[in-house]
Coordinates of C-alpha atoms in Angstrom, one line a residue:
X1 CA -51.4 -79.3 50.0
X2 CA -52.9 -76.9 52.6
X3 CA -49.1 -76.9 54.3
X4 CA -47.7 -75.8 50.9
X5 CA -50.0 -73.2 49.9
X6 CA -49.7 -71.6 53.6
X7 CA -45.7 -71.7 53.0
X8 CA -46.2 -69.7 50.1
X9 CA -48.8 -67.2 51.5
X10 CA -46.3 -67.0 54.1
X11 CA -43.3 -66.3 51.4
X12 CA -45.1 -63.5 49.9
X13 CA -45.7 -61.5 53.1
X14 CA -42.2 -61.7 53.9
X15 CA -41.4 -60.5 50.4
X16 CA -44.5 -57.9 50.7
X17 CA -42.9 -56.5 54.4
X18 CA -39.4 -56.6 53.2
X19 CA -40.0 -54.5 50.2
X20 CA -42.2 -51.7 51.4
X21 CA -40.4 -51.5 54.4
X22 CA -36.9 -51.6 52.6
X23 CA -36.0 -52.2 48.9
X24 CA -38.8 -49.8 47.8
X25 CA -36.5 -46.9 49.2
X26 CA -32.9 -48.6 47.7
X27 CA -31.2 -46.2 45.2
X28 CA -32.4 -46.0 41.3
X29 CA -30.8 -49.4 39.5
X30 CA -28.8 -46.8 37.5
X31 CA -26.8 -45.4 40.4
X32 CA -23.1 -46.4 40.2
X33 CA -21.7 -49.4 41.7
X34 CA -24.7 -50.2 44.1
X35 CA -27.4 -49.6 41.5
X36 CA -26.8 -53.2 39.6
X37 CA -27.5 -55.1 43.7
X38 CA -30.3 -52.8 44.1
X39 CA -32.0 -54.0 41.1
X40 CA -31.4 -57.5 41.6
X41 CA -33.0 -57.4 45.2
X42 CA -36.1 -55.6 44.7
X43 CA -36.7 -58.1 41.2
X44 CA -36.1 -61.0 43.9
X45 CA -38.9 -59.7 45.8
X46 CA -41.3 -58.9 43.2
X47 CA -40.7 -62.4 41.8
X48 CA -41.7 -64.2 44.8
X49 CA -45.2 -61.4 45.0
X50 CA -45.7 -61.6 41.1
X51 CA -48.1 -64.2 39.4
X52 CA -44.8 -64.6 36.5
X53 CA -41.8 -62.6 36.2
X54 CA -39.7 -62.7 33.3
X55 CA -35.9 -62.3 32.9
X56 CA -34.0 -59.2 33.5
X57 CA -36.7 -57.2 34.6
X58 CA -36.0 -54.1 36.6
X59 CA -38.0 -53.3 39.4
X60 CA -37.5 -49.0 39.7
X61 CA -37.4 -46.7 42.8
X62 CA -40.5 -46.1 44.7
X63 CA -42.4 -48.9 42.6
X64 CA -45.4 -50.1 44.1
X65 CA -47.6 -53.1 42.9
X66 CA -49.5 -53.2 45.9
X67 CA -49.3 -57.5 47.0
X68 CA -48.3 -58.2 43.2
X69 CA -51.1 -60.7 42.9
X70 CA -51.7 -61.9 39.2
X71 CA -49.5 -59.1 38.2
X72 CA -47.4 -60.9 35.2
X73 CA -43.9 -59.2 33.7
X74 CA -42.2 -60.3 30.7
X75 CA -38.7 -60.3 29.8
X76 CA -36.3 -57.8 29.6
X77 CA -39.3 -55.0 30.7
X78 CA -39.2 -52.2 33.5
X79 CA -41.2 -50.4 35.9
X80 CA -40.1 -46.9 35.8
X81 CA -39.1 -45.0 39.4
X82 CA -42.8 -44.5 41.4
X83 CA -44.7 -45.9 38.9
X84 CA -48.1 -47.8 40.2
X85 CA -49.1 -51.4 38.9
X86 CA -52.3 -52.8 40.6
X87 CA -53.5 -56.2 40.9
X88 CA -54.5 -58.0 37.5
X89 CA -52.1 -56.0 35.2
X90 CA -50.2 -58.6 32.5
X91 CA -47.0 -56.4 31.0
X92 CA -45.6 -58.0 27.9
X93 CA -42.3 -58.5 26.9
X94 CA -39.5 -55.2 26.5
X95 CA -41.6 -52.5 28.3
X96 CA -39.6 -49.7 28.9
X97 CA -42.0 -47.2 31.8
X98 CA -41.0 -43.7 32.6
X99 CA -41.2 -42.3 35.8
X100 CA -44.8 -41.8 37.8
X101 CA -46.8 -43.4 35.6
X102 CA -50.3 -44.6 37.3
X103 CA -52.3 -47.7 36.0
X104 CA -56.0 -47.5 37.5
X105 CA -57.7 -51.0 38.0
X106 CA -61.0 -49.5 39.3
X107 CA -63.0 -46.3 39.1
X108 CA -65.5 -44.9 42.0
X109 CA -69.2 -45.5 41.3
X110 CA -70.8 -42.4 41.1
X111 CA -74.4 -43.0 39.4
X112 CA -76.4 -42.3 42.3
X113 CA -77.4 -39.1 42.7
X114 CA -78.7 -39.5 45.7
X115 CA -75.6 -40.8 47.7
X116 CA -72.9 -39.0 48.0
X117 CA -70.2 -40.3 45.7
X118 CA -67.5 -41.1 47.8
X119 CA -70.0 -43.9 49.7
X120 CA -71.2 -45.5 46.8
X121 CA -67.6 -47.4 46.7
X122 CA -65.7 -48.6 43.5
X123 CA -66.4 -50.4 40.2
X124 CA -65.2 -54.3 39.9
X125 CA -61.0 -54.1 39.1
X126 CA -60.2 -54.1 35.5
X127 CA -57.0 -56.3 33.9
X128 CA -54.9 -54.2 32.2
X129 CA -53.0 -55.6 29.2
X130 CA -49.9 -54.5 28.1
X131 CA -48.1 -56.0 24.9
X132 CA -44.5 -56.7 23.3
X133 CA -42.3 -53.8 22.6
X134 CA -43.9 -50.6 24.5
X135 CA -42.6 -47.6 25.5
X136 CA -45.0 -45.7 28.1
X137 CA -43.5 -42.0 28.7
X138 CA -43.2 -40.5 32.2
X139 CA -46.3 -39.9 33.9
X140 CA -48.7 -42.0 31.6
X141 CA -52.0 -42.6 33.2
X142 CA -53.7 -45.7 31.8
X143 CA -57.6 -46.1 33.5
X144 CA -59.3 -49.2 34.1
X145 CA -59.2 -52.4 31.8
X146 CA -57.5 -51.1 28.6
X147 CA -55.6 -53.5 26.5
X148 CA -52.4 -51.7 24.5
X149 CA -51.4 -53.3 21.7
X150 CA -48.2 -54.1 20.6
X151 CA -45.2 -51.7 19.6
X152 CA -46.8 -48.9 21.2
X153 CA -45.3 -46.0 22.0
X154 CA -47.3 -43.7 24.6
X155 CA -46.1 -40.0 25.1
X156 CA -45.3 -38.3 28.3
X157 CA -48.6 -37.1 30.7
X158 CA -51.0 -38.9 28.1
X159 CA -53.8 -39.9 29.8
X160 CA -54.9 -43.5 28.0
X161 CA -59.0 -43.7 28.1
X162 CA -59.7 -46.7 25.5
X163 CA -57.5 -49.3 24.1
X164 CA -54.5 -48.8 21.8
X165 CA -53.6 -50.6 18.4
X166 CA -50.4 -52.1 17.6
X167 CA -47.8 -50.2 16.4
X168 CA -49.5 -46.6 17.2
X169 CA -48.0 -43.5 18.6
X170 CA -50.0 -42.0 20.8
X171 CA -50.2 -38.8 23.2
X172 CA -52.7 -36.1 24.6
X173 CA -55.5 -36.4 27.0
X174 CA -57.2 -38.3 25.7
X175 CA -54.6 -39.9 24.2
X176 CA -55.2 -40.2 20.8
X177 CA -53.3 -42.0 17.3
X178 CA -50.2 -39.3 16.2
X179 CA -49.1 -41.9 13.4
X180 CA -47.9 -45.6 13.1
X181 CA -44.8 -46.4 13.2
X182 CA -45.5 -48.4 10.1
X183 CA -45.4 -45.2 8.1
X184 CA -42.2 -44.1 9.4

């Protein structure tokens, strides 16, 4: 048991070196001709670091997911070109992420007046939830522990500070509720 568990620490350090150090630099999976390989072997990676990785998930540019652990990916869903997943982040199933878009899983304490802030270290990590059918816009930036709900659609450079309901379009900072895609 102990043999097996140390094989697969083992197996996601490997994966962990070889894609900072390599497929974390490979061209954009649109590229032509070499895109499609590109794709494939950074979404080999990831799927030995990730907790669950669906099917035909693409793995963008520049992506970083830190050591992938719990980080779960459904099907047919992407992480846009230098986007940023922490630990603890569940993304559902058909996720499309523009580019740069940041998912906090902590904040920095900051209730003591009497210490400066940057020693009184960080809040416990949050899990970030994201559901079925999403689209987050180019630089998105979701903070800690929000849950978005399903068919969401999140505009560009929105800055998401509370949880979102299914089926809302959402943009600003704060991001707030533009309409549901019910009414439409």
């Amino acid at each position: 048991m102990n043999l097996k568990r140390n094989n697969l620490y083992f197996m996601k350090v490997i994966a962990f070196i070889l894609y900072r150090a390599v497929a974390i630099h490979l061209f954009r999976s649109s590229t032509p001709v070499v895109g499609k390989y590109f794709k494939k072997v950074r979404g080999l990676l990831a799927s030995v670091m990730f907790k669950k990785m669906g099917k035909n998930v693409n793995i963008e540019q520049g992506a970083r997911f830190g050591f992938g652990k719990n980080v779960e990916i459904g099907d047919n869903s992407g992480i846009g070109v230098n986007a940023s997943i922490p630990a603890d982040t569940i993304i559902g199933n058909n996720v499309m992420m523009g580019p740069d878009c940041i998912i906090y899983a902590s904040n920095h304490k900051f209730s003591d007046i009497n210490t400066p802030m940057n020693q009184q270290g960080n809040t416990p990590p949050l899990q970030t939830i994201i559901g079925d059918d999403v689209w987050i816009g180019g630089r998105v930036i979701i903070l800690p522990g929000k849950k978005i709900g399903n068919g969401v659609i999140i505009s560009a450079g929105s800055v998401v500070t509370k949880d979102l309901e299914d089926y809302g379009i959402y943009g600003g900072n704060p991001a707030k509720l533009i309409k549901s895609r019910k009414d439409l």
